[in-house]
Coordinates of C-alpha atoms in Angstrom, one line a residue:
M10 CA -29.5 69.6 59.7
A11 CA -25.8 69.8 60.2
F12 CA -26.1 66.5 62.2
N13 CA -27.6 64.8 59.1
T14 CA -25.0 66.3 56.8
G15 CA -22.1 65.1 59.0
L16 CA -23.8 61.7 59.5
S17 CA -24.0 61.2 55.7
G18 CA -20.4 62.1 55.4
L19 CA -19.4 59.6 58.0
R20 CA -21.4 56.9 56.2
A21 CA -19.8 57.8 52.9
A22 CA -16.3 57.9 54.4
A23 CA -17.0 54.5 56.1
V24 CA -18.0 53.0 52.7
D25 CA -14.9 54.5 51.1
L26 CA -12.8 52.9 53.9
D27 CA -14.5 49.6 53.4
V28 CA -13.9 49.6 49.6
T29 CA -10.3 50.7 50.0
G30 CA -9.7 48.1 52.7
N31 CA -11.2 45.5 50.4
N32 CA -8.9 46.5 47.6
I33 CA -5.9 46.4 49.8
A34 CA -7.0 43.0 51.2
N35 CA -7.2 41.6 47.6
A36 CA -4.0 43.1 46.3
S37 CA -2.6 39.6 45.8
T38 CA -5.8 37.9 44.7
V39 CA -5.4 36.4 41.2
G40 CA -7.9 37.9 38.8
F41 CA -9.3 40.4 41.3
K42 CA -10.6 43.8 40.0
G43 CA -10.3 46.8 42.2
S44 CA -13.4 49.0 43.1
K45 CA -13.9 52.7 43.6
V46 CA -16.7 54.5 45.4
Q47 CA -18.7 57.0 43.4
F48 CA -20.3 59.8 45.5
G49 CA -23.1 62.3 44.8
D50 CA -24.3 65.3 46.8
L51 CA -27.8 65.6 48.2
Y52 CA -30.2 68.6 47.9
A53 CA -33.8 68.9 49.1
S54 CA -36.2 69.0 46.2
G55 CA -40.0 69.1 45.8
F56 CA -42.3 67.0 43.7
L57 CA -42.5 69.6 40.9
S58 CA -39.6 71.9 41.7
A59 CA -36.0 71.8 42.7
G60 CA -36.7 73.6 46.0
T61 CA -35.6 76.9 47.3
N62 CA -33.0 75.8 49.8
P63 CA -29.5 76.2 48.3
I64 CA -27.9 74.4 51.2
G65 CA -27.0 70.7 50.5
D66 CA -28.2 67.9 52.6
G67 CA -25.0 65.9 52.6
V68 CA -23.5 63.1 50.5
N69 CA -24.8 59.9 49.1
V70 CA -22.9 56.7 47.8
Q71 CA -24.2 56.4 44.3
D72 CA -22.2 53.3 43.2
V73 CA -19.3 51.1 43.9
K74 CA -17.7 50.6 40.5
Q75 CA -15.2 47.9 39.7
S76 CA -12.3 48.6 37.3
F77 CA -11.9 45.8 34.8
G78 CA -8.5 47.1 33.5
Q79 CA -5.8 44.5 32.6
G80 CA -3.7 43.3 35.5
N81 CA -0.1 42.3 35.2
I82 CA 0.6 38.8 33.9
S83 CA 3.0 36.6 35.8
F84 CA 4.4 33.2 35.0
T85 CA 3.8 30.2 37.1
D86 CA 4.8 26.5 37.3
G87 CA 1.2 25.3 36.7
G88 CA 0.7 23.7 33.4
L89 CA -3.0 24.5 33.3
D90 CA -2.7 28.0 34.7
M91 CA -4.0 30.5 32.1
A92 CA -4.2 34.3 31.9
I93 CA -6.3 36.3 29.5
S94 CA -4.4 39.0 27.7
G95 CA -7.2 41.3 26.5
D96 CA -10.9 41.3 26.8
G97 CA -13.0 38.3 28.1
F98 CA -13.8 36.0 31.0
F99 CA -13.4 32.3 31.6
V100 CA -16.8 30.6 31.6
L101 CA -17.3 28.4 34.7
N102 CA -20.0 25.9 35.5
N103 CA -20.9 26.1 39.3
G104 CA -23.3 23.2 39.7
G105 CA -25.6 24.5 36.9
E106 CA -25.0 28.2 37.6
T107 CA -22.8 29.9 35.0
R108 CA -20.1 32.2 36.4
Y109 CA -17.5 34.3 34.8
S110 CA -14.0 34.9 36.1
R111 CA -10.5 36.2 35.2
A112 CA -8.8 34.0 37.7
G113 CA -7.1 31.2 35.6
Q114 CA -5.7 29.0 38.3
F115 CA -7.0 25.6 37.0
T116 CA -6.3 22.0 37.8
I117 CA -7.8 18.6 37.1
D118 CA -10.3 17.0 39.6
K119 CA -10.6 13.3 40.3
D120 CA -13.0 12.8 37.4
G121 CA -10.6 14.4 34.9
F122 CA -12.5 17.7 34.5
V123 CA -10.6 21.0 34.4
V124 CA -11.7 23.0 37.4
N125 CA -10.8 26.1 39.4
N126 CA -10.0 26.2 43.2
Q127 CA -13.7 26.2 44.0
S128 CA -14.3 23.0 41.9
M129 CA -16.2 25.0 39.2
R130 CA -15.7 23.3 35.8
V131 CA -14.2 25.3 33.0
Q132 CA -16.3 25.5 29.9
G133 CA -14.9 25.1 26.4
Y134 CA -15.1 23.4 23.0
T135 CA -14.7 19.7 23.1
A136 CA -12.6 17.6 20.6
D137 CA -13.4 14.2 19.0
G138 CA -11.2 11.1 19.2
D139 CA -8.9 12.3 16.5
G140 CA -8.3 15.7 18.1
N141 CA -10.6 17.7 15.8
L142 CA -12.3 20.6 17.7
S143 CA -16.0 20.8 17.4
G144 CA -18.4 23.7 17.9
I145 CA -20.0 22.0 20.9
R146 CA -19.5 23.7 24.2
G147 CA -19.3 21.8 27.5
D148 CA -17.1 20.9 30.5
L149 CA -13.5 20.5 29.5
E150 CA -12.3 17.0 30.3
I151 CA -8.8 15.6 30.2
A152 CA -8.7 12.0 29.0
T153 CA -6.0 10.1 30.8
D154 CA -6.2 6.8 28.9
N155 CA -3.5 5.6 26.5
L156 CA -3.3 6.9 22.9
S157 CA -4.2 4.0 20.6
P158 CA -1.6 3.2 17.9
R159 CA -2.0 4.4 14.3
R160 CA -0.7 2.4 11.3
T161 CA 1.3 4.2 8.7
T162 CA -0.6 5.0 5.5
N163 CA 1.6 7.7 4.1
L164 CA 5.3 8.4 4.1
R165 CA 6.5 11.6 2.4
S166 CA 10.2 11.8 1.5
E167 CA 11.8 15.0 0.4
L168 CA 15.3 14.2 -0.7
N169 CA 18.0 15.4 -3.0
L170 CA 19.8 12.9 -5.1
D171 CA 23.2 13.9 -6.2
S172 CA 23.2 14.3 -10.0
R173 CA 27.0 14.0 -10.0
E174 CA 26.9 10.4 -9.0
S175 CA 28.1 7.8 -11.5
V176 CA 26.2 4.7 -12.8
L177 CA 27.4 1.8 -10.6
E178 CA 25.8 -1.1 -12.4
S179 CA 27.3 -2.5 -15.6
R180 CA 25.4 -4.7 -18.1
V181 CA 27.3 -6.3 -20.9
R182 CA 26.5 -8.9 -23.5
D183 CA 29.2 -11.6 -23.7
V184 CA 29.8 -13.1 -27.2
R185 CA 32.4 -15.8 -27.1
S186 CA 34.4 -17.7 -29.7
L187 CA 33.4 -16.1 -33.1
P188 CA 35.6 -18.1 -35.6
F189 CA 37.3 -16.0 -38.2
G190 CA 35.8 -18.0 -41.0
D191 CA 32.2 -17.5 -39.7
I192 CA 32.1 -13.7 -39.6
S193 CA 34.8 -12.6 -42.0
G194 CA 33.2 -10.5 -44.8
E195 CA 30.0 -9.8 -42.9
K196 CA 28.5 -6.3 -42.6
F197 CA 26.1 -5.0 -39.9
S198 CA 24.8 -1.8 -38.3
I199 CA 24.5 -0.9 -34.6
A200 CA 21.7 1.3 -33.0
Y201 CA 22.2 2.9 -29.6
S202 CA 19.8 3.7 -26.7
D203 CA 21.7 6.7 -25.4
G204 CA 21.5 8.9 -28.4
T205 CA 24.8 7.8 -29.9
P206 CA 24.5 7.9 -33.8
G207 CA 24.2 4.5 -35.5
Y208 CA 27.4 2.8 -36.5
S209 CA 28.2 0.5 -39.5
V210 CA 30.8 -2.3 -39.3
D211 CA 32.4 -3.9 -42.3
L212 CA 34.4 -7.0 -41.6
S213 CA 35.4 -7.7 -45.2
G214 CA 39.0 -7.3 -46.3
S215 CA 40.5 -8.7 -43.1
D216 CA 43.2 -11.5 -43.2
T217 CA 43.5 -12.2 -39.4
A218 CA 41.3 -12.4 -36.4
R219 CA 43.3 -9.6 -34.9
Q220 CA 42.2 -7.3 -37.7
L221 CA 38.6 -8.3 -37.2
A222 CA 38.9 -7.5 -33.5
D223 CA 40.3 -4.1 -34.2
K224 CA 37.4 -3.2 -36.5
L225 CA 34.9 -4.4 -33.9
T226 CA 36.6 -2.5 -31.0
A227 CA 36.4 0.7 -33.1
A228 CA 32.6 0.5 -32.9
P229 CA 31.1 2.4 -29.8
G230 CA 29.9 0.0 -27.2
L231 CA 31.9 -3.0 -28.4
S232 CA 35.1 -4.4 -27.1
A233 CA 36.8 -7.4 -28.8
S234 CA 39.9 -9.5 -28.4
A235 CA 41.3 -12.2 -30.7
T236 CA 43.2 -15.4 -30.0
T237 CA 44.5 -18.2 -32.2
S238 CA 44.8 -21.6 -30.8
A239 CA 45.8 -25.0 -32.2
T240 CA 46.0 -28.3 -30.5
L241 CA 48.5 -30.6 -32.2
P242 CA 47.9 -34.3 -32.9
L243 CA 51.3 -35.0 -31.5
S244 CA 52.3 -37.3 -28.6
N245 CA 55.5 -38.1 -26.7
Q246 CA 55.7 -41.4 -28.6
D247 CA 55.6 -39.5 -31.9
I248 CA 58.5 -37.3 -30.9
E249 CA 60.5 -40.3 -29.5
A250 CA 60.0 -42.2 -32.8
A251 CA 61.1 -39.3 -34.9
D252 CA 64.7 -38.5 -36.0
I253 CA 66.9 -36.2 -33.9
P254 CA 66.7 -33.3 -34.0
F255 CA 62.9 -33.2 -34.2
E256 CA 61.6 -31.4 -37.2
F257 CA 59.1 -28.6 -36.2
S258 CA 58.2 -25.3 -37.8
L259 CA 55.8 -22.5 -36.7
K260 CA 54.9 -19.5 -38.8
V261 CA 53.0 -16.4 -37.6
N262 CA 51.4 -14.6 -40.6
N263 CA 53.7 -16.6 -42.8
A264 CA 56.8 -15.4 -40.9
P265 CA 58.8 -18.3 -39.6
L266 CA 59.5 -18.4 -35.9
T267 CA 62.9 -19.5 -34.7
I268 CA 62.6 -22.5 -32.4
D269 CA 65.5 -24.6 -31.1
T270 CA 64.5 -28.3 -31.3
S271 CA 67.9 -29.9 -31.2
N272 CA 67.4 -31.4 -27.7
V273 CA 63.6 -32.0 -27.9
K274 CA 62.6 -35.5 -27.0
T275 CA 59.2 -34.9 -25.2
L276 CA 56.1 -32.6 -25.5
D277 CA 57.3 -30.7 -22.4
Q278 CA 60.6 -30.0 -24.0
L279 CA 58.9 -28.9 -27.2
S280 CA 56.6 -26.6 -25.2
A281 CA 59.6 -25.1 -23.4
A282 CA 61.4 -24.5 -26.7
I283 CA 58.4 -22.7 -28.2
N284 CA 58.0 -20.5 -25.1
D285 CA 61.7 -19.6 -25.3
S286 CA 61.1 -18.0 -28.8
N287 CA 61.4 -14.2 -29.2
D288 CA 57.6 -13.8 -29.9
T289 CA 56.0 -13.0 -26.5
A290 CA 52.5 -13.4 -27.9
I291 CA 53.1 -17.1 -28.5
S292 CA 52.6 -19.6 -25.7
A293 CA 52.6 -23.4 -25.5
A294 CA 51.3 -25.8 -22.9
V295 CA 50.9 -29.5 -22.5
I296 CA 47.2 -30.4 -21.9
T297 CA 45.3 -33.6 -21.3
N298 CA 42.4 -34.1 -23.7
D299 CA 39.0 -35.8 -22.9
A300 CA 40.5 -39.2 -23.7
G301 CA 43.2 -38.7 -21.1
E302 CA 45.9 -38.2 -23.7
K303 CA 48.6 -35.5 -23.5
R304 CA 48.7 -33.0 -26.3
L305 CA 50.5 -29.8 -27.1
R306 CA 48.4 -26.6 -27.4
I307 CA 49.9 -23.5 -29.1
R308 CA 48.2 -20.1 -28.7
H309 CA 48.8 -16.7 -30.2
N310 CA 47.3 -14.2 -27.7
Q311 CA 46.7 -11.4 -30.3
G312 CA 44.9 -13.5 -32.9
E313 CA 47.5 -13.7 -35.7
N314 CA 47.4 -16.6 -38.3
L315 CA 49.3 -19.7 -37.3
E316 CA 50.8 -22.3 -39.6
I317 CA 52.4 -25.4 -37.9
D318 CA 54.3 -28.3 -39.5
F319 CA 56.3 -31.1 -37.9
A320 CA 57.6 -34.6 -38.8
G321 CA 55.0 -37.2 -39.6
L322 CA 52.3 -34.6 -40.5
D323 CA 50.8 -35.0 -44.0
D324 CA 49.7 -31.3 -44.4
P325 CA 50.5 -28.2 -42.3
I326 CA 48.0 -27.1 -39.7
S327 CA 46.6 -23.6 -40.4
E328 CA 44.6 -21.6 -37.8
K329 CA 42.8 -18.3 -38.4
G330 CA 41.8 -17.6 -34.8
S331 CA 38.5 -16.5 -33.2
I332 CA 37.1 -13.4 -31.5
N333 CA 35.7 -12.9 -28.0
L334 CA 33.4 -9.8 -27.8
T335 CA 31.4 -7.8 -25.2
G336 CA 28.8 -5.2 -25.9
D337 CA 27.6 -2.7 -23.3
R338 CA 24.1 -1.7 -22.3
T339 CA 24.0 1.3 -24.7
I340 CA 23.6 -1.0 -27.7
A341 CA 19.9 -1.2 -28.5
S342 CA 20.1 -3.6 -31.5
V343 CA 22.4 -5.1 -34.1
A344 CA 21.1 -5.8 -37.6
A345 CA 22.8 -7.3 -40.7
S346 CA 23.3 -5.0 -43.7
D347 CA 21.4 -5.7 -46.9
D348 CA 24.6 -6.5 -48.8
S349 CA 26.1 -8.7 -46.1
P350 CA 27.0 -12.2 -47.2
G351 CA 25.6 -13.7 -43.9
D352 CA 24.3 -12.9 -40.5
K353 CA 26.2 -15.3 -38.2
F354 CA 27.6 -12.4 -36.2
V355 CA 24.1 -10.8 -35.7
T356 CA 22.5 -14.1 -34.8
Q357 CA 25.2 -15.1 -32.3
Y358 CA 25.3 -11.6 -30.7
N359 CA 21.5 -11.5 -30.1
Q360 CA 21.5 -15.0 -28.7
S361 CA 24.4 -14.3 -26.3
P362 CA 23.6 -13.9 -22.6
I363 CA 23.7 -10.5 -20.8
R364 CA 26.0 -10.4 -17.8
I365 CA 25.3 -7.9 -15.0
T366 CA 28.2 -6.7 -12.9
N367 CA 27.9 -4.8 -9.7
E368 CA 24.2 -5.6 -9.6
F369 CA 22.1 -4.0 -6.8
N370 CA 22.5 -5.8 -3.5
P371 CA 21.1 -4.2 -0.3
A372 CA 23.8 -5.8 1.7
D373 CA 26.6 -4.3 -0.4
Q374 CA 26.7 -0.5 -0.2
R375 CA 29.0 -0.4 -3.3
T376 CA 25.9 -1.3 -5.4
Y377 CA 23.7 1.7 -4.6
N378 CA 24.4 5.4 -4.6
H379 CA 22.1 6.6 -1.7
A380 CA 20.0 5.1 1.0
T381 CA 17.8 6.4 3.9
S382 CA 15.8 4.7 6.6
T383 CA 12.8 5.6 8.7
S384 CA 10.4 3.9 11.1
I385 CA 6.9 2.9 10.1
F386 CA 4.1 1.3 12.2
D387 CA 1.7 -1.6 11.6
S388 CA -1.9 -1.7 12.9
L389 CA -0.7 -3.0 16.3
G390 CA 1.7 -0.1 16.8
N391 CA 4.8 -2.2 16.2
S392 CA 7.8 -0.3 14.7
H393 CA 9.4 -1.5 11.5
E394 CA 12.3 -0.1 9.6
L395 CA 11.7 1.0 6.0
T396 CA 14.8 1.6 3.9
Q397 CA 14.8 3.4 0.5
F398 CA 17.7 2.6 -1.9
F399 CA 18.5 4.8 -4.8
V400 CA 20.6 3.6 -7.8
K401 CA 21.5 5.9 -10.6
E402 CA 20.8 4.5 -14.1
P403 CA 22.0 5.6 -17.6
S404 CA 20.0 8.5 -18.9
P405 CA 17.3 7.4 -21.4
G406 CA 17.3 8.5 -25.0
N407 CA 20.2 10.7 -25.9
G408 CA 20.7 11.7 -22.2
V409 CA 19.7 15.3 -22.8
G410 CA 17.1 16.8 -20.4
V411 CA 16.2 13.7 -18.5
S412 CA 17.7 11.5 -15.8
E413 CA 16.7 8.2 -14.3
W414 CA 17.2 6.5 -10.9
S415 CA 16.0 3.1 -9.7
V416 CA 14.3 3.0 -6.4
Y417 CA 14.2 -0.1 -4.1
L418 CA 12.2 -0.5 -0.9
Q419 CA 13.0 -2.8 1.9
I420 CA 11.1 -3.4 5.3
D421 CA 13.0 -5.2 8.0
G422 CA 15.3 -6.8 5.5
E423 CA 12.7 -7.9 3.0
M424 CA 12.1 -6.2 -0.4
V425 CA 8.6 -4.8 -0.9
A426 CA 6.6 -3.1 -3.6
G427 CA 7.8 -5.7 -6.1
T428 CA 11.3 -4.3 -6.1
D429 CA 12.8 -7.7 -5.5
T430 CA 12.3 -8.4 -9.2
T431 CA 11.7 -5.0 -10.8
P432 CA 12.9 -1.7 -9.5
I433 CA 10.8 1.4 -9.5
T434 CA 12.0 4.1 -11.9
A435 CA 12.1 7.7 -10.9
R436 CA 12.6 10.2 -13.8
F437 CA 13.8 13.8 -13.4
N438 CA 13.7 16.7 -15.9
Q439 CA 16.4 19.1 -16.9
D440 CA 15.7 21.3 -13.9
G441 CA 16.3 18.5 -11.4
A442 CA 12.6 18.3 -10.5
L443 CA 10.8 14.9 -10.2
Q444 CA 9.0 14.2 -13.5
S445 CA 7.4 10.9 -12.6
V446 CA 7.7 7.7 -10.5
D447 CA 6.9 4.6 -12.7
G448 CA 4.8 7.0 -14.8
D449 CA 2.9 8.5 -11.8
A450 CA 3.3 12.3 -12.0
N451 CA 2.5 12.7 -8.3
G452 CA 5.5 10.6 -7.3
E453 CA 3.5 8.0 -5.4
I454 CA 4.6 4.4 -4.8
V455 CA 1.9 2.1 -3.5
V456 CA 3.3 -0.6 -1.2
S457 CA 0.6 -3.4 -1.2
D458 CA 2.6 -6.5 -0.6
W459 CA 3.9 -5.9 3.0
V460 CA 3.3 -8.6 5.6
P461 CA 4.2 -7.2 9.1
K462 CA 6.5 -9.7 10.8
D463 CA 8.1 -10.2 14.2
E464 CA 11.8 -10.5 15.0
N465 CA 11.6 -14.2 14.1
G466 CA 10.3 -13.4 10.6
L467 CA 6.8 -14.7 11.3
P468 CA 3.6 -12.7 10.8
N469 CA 2.9 -10.7 14.0
G470 CA -0.9 -10.6 13.9
A471 CA -1.2 -7.1 12.4
D472 CA -3.3 -6.3 9.3
G473 CA -1.7 -7.8 6.2
P474 CA -1.8 -6.8 2.5
P475 CA -5.0 -6.4 0.4
L476 CA -6.5 -9.5 -1.1
P477 CA -5.2 -10.5 -4.6
G478 CA -6.8 -8.3 -7.3
A479 CA -8.1 -5.7 -4.9
D480 CA -7.6 -2.1 -5.9
V481 CA -5.6 0.2 -3.6
V482 CA -7.0 3.7 -3.6
T483 CA -4.8 6.7 -2.8
P484 CA -4.9 8.4 -0.4
I485 CA -5.6 5.4 1.8
P486 CA -9.2 5.7 3.1
D487 CA -9.6 6.2 6.8
P488 CA -9.9 4.0 8.7
P489 CA -7.4 1.7 6.8
Q490 CA -8.1 -2.0 6.6
T491 CA -4.8 -3.4 5.3
S492 CA -1.1 -2.8 5.6
A493 CA -1.0 -1.0 2.3
F494 CA 0.6 2.4 2.4
V495 CA 2.0 5.1 0.1
V496 CA 5.5 6.4 -0.3
N497 CA 5.4 9.8 -1.8
L498 CA 8.6 11.1 -3.5
G499 CA 6.8 14.2 -4.9
G500 CA 9.3 16.6 -3.2
T501 CA 12.4 14.8 -4.3
T502 CA 15.0 16.6 -6.5
Q503 CA 18.1 15.8 -8.4
Y504 CA 20.6 18.7 -8.1
G505 CA 24.3 18.8 -8.3
A506 CA 24.7 18.8 -4.5
A507 CA 25.3 16.2 -1.8
F508 CA 22.6 13.7 -1.0
G509 CA 20.4 15.0 1.8
V510 CA 17.1 14.3 3.5
D511 CA 15.2 17.5 3.6
D512 CA 12.1 16.1 5.3
Q513 CA 10.7 12.7 6.0
R514 CA 7.3 12.3 7.7
Q515 CA 5.0 9.5 8.2
N516 CA 1.6 9.5 9.9
G517 CA 1.8 6.4 12.0
Y518 CA 2.8 6.0 15.7
T519 CA 2.9 3.4 18.4
T520 CA 0.7 3.5 21.6
G521 CA 1.5 6.3 24.0
R522 CA 0.8 7.2 27.6
L523 CA -0.1 10.8 28.7
S524 CA 3.0 12.6 29.8
G525 CA 2.0 16.2 29.9
L526 CA -0.4 19.0 28.9
D527 CA 0.3 22.2 26.9
V528 CA -1.9 25.2 26.3
S529 CA -1.7 27.3 23.1
G530 CA -2.3 31.0 22.6
E531 CA -5.7 30.1 21.3
G532 CA -6.6 28.3 24.5
V533 CA -6.3 24.8 22.9
L534 CA -5.4 22.1 25.4
F535 CA -2.9 19.6 23.9
A536 CA -2.1 16.3 25.5
R537 CA 1.5 15.1 25.1
Y538 CA 2.2 11.4 25.0
T539 CA 5.3 9.2 25.5
N540 CA 5.3 8.3 21.8
G541 CA 6.0 11.9 20.8
Q542 CA 2.5 12.6 19.6
S543 CA 0.2 15.3 20.8
K544 CA -3.6 15.6 20.4
A545 CA -6.0 18.4 21.0
L546 CA -8.4 17.7 23.9
G547 CA -10.4 20.8 23.8
Q548 CA -10.4 24.6 23.7
V549 CA -11.2 27.1 26.4
A550 CA -14.2 29.3 25.8
L551 CA -14.2 33.0 26.6
A552 CA -17.1 35.4 27.2
A553 CA -17.4 39.1 26.5
F554 CA -20.2 41.5 27.6
S555 CA -21.5 44.7 26.0
N556 CA -21.5 46.3 29.5
T557 CA -18.8 44.7 31.6
D558 CA -19.6 47.2 34.5
G559 CA -23.0 45.6 34.7
L560 CA -21.7 42.3 35.9
S561 CA -22.5 41.4 39.5
P562 CA -19.7 40.1 41.8
V563 CA -20.6 37.0 43.7
G564 CA -17.4 36.2 45.4
D565 CA -14.7 33.7 44.7
T566 CA -13.3 36.2 42.1
S567 CA -16.2 35.6 39.9
W568 CA -19.2 37.5 38.4
V569 CA -22.6 36.6 37.1
E570 CA -24.6 38.0 34.3
T571 CA -27.2 40.7 35.0
F572 CA -29.8 42.7 33.1
E573 CA -27.4 45.7 33.0
S574 CA -24.5 43.6 31.6
G575 CA -26.4 42.1 28.8
Q576 CA -26.1 38.6 27.4
P577 CA -22.6 37.2 26.9
V578 CA -20.9 36.7 23.6
I579 CA -19.0 33.4 23.9
G580 CA -16.3 32.4 21.4
R581 CA -12.8 31.1 20.9
P582 CA -9.8 33.0 22.3
D583 CA -8.0 35.4 20.0
T584 CA -11.1 35.8 17.8
G585 CA -13.1 39.0 17.4
T586 CA -12.7 41.2 20.4
L587 CA -11.7 38.3 22.7
G588 CA -8.2 38.3 24.1
S589 CA -5.6 35.6 23.8
I590 CA -4.4 33.0 26.3
E591 CA -1.1 33.1 28.1
A592 CA -0.2 29.6 29.2
S593 CA 1.4 28.8 32.6
S594 CA 0.5 32.3 33.7
V595 CA -2.0 34.1 35.8
E596 CA -3.4 37.6 35.8
E597 CA -2.5 39.5 39.0
S598 CA -4.9 41.8 40.8
N599 CA -5.1 45.2 39.1
V600 CA -5.1 47.0 42.5
D601 CA -2.5 49.8 42.7
L602 CA -1.4 49.3 46.3
S603 CA 0.3 52.7 46.5
A604 CA -2.8 54.5 45.3
E605 CA -5.0 52.6 47.7
L606 CA -2.8 53.6 50.7
V607 CA -3.2 57.2 49.7
N608 CA -6.9 56.7 49.3
L609 CA -6.9 55.2 52.8
I610 CA -5.5 58.4 54.2
I611 CA -7.9 60.5 52.3
A612 CA -10.9 58.4 53.6
Q613 CA -9.6 58.7 57.1
R614 CA -9.3 62.5 56.9
N615 CA -12.8 62.6 55.4
Y616 CA -14.1 60.6 58.2
Q617 CA -12.4 62.8 60.8
A618 CA -13.7 66.0 59.1
N619 CA -17.3 64.7 59.1
A620 CA -17.0 63.7 62.7
K621 CA -15.8 67.3 63.4
T622 CA -18.9 68.7 61.7
I623 CA -21.1 66.6 64.1
E624 CA -19.0 67.7 67.0
T625 CA -19.3 71.4 66.1
S626 CA -23.0 71.1 65.5
D627 CA -23.4 69.5 68.9
A628 CA -21.4 72.3 70.6
V629 CA -23.6 74.9 68.9
T630 CA -26.8 73.1 69.9
Q631 CA -25.5 72.9 73.5
T632 CA -24.9 76.6 73.6
V633 CA -28.5 77.2 72.6
I634 CA -29.8 74.8 75.3
N635 CA -27.7 76.6 77.9
L636 CA -29.4 79.9 77.2
R637 CA -31.3 81.1 80.3

């Protein structure tokens, strides 16, 4: 019996040595899980009883159990190497047979499938052409073809417009040459668009054009100047024919002006004598009239009354002067008062042209407050430069609680969205938040008149604008059929801070070539392209079992499902009880080499001890045989 007991011990120790040696041999095997032998003692027993022999019958190897504890995770240079941090197994397709493994050393085969070192295909959730992950599980495949271009259908700009900026553009109404006699005595009222209270003007009781100009200039939004000019019916011949000295008198508001005419013989000499007077507001010049005749023109630059008399003139010449006037953009309307003797001023003011100074010009940065540019793409993937210009406008109403900016859009040097004729109006509330863009509370600008062109200014073959009369629905439906797109200013603000672009994103891109692969913590495989885009190609699937110890090892660091393990629960990484994925990493063997070397010594001692049992039993038996 001792022979059998020792023999069972030798067998058990040999198994222990085999298992320990296997652990040591796979100490550097990625994803390997170490094993441990479980022993049980043997006793003789009957069919219905435990037997009466208390002496054991040796040892039995009950099981070789693998330890599925987490191994250390180490980083690698492999872009597709993956390690599972937590519970779960990679699902592999081995020619129709499903295997499970913790070894994540993956690469791409010649057909573009993600495989391990034994060409088993990694299973996962596939993605559609737009990178949307589906719930369909299959072989993960890396598409190496080019990424097709995508036209821009939405551009979102989040900006801050500086509320401290001044209004650059000036709009004035030029009213020229209002004779004193036409408007003297008139009365009218002025209404304003910026909240300024209405103003009444009374031009009665004035004797000179200068006094009228002063009354008009006193009104908010008006600026007036007066001049008095007289062209004399006098020629050089008239002076030469007159007596010497030439008789000439000039009165300003009935006050005679001292002029030395003792040596005057020509119009030029008379002009010089007048200019030498002590009144700097008086000037004289010799001009040529439409008939080619030389005449003397006298002007008072401040609009005082002139009275002129000279030899040969029947009656003195009297001039009351005229007014030149400008009105700024704050004036909404001018209306004659009920008791006014006439409305010549009102009529001429309303019929006078509006003159715009410092008008918006994209080529002149002095005509706009802010500008920002970004690239957009047509249906062929060609890049175009979109520039947004922002011009501050006077606040509407009384200017309290609301501000306005004009927005102009330009693509490759051509104005779009109709801003070549009419700018887009962006209105902000008292908190600096965007209130509306051309009445749209969402801040959307629909660009529906863009024709993509090449560098020569000719259509480049990409999709053009919608047909005339066609409605453009926002957001632009997918797939788009025209070049129409939306500029969204919903995140734009107007604070008392410097102009800044907080964020500017558009959804178009040019064609791209595959440049690399990335793996996320959820096991999603992303393709990186040369155009800066990335797209999900699929997601690795993980499997978990109710009884992991029930899995059966089949070599190649993989296991298969058994009755004892139960059916797998397959899902996405980092969901439920499944672990997460560490990219560019592998899980090392969980074998503790120091402990295994100690186990190796123990197994050796056990083997030696059991061999000694057999040796001793043999010696005892030999003694019995040697009895005579």
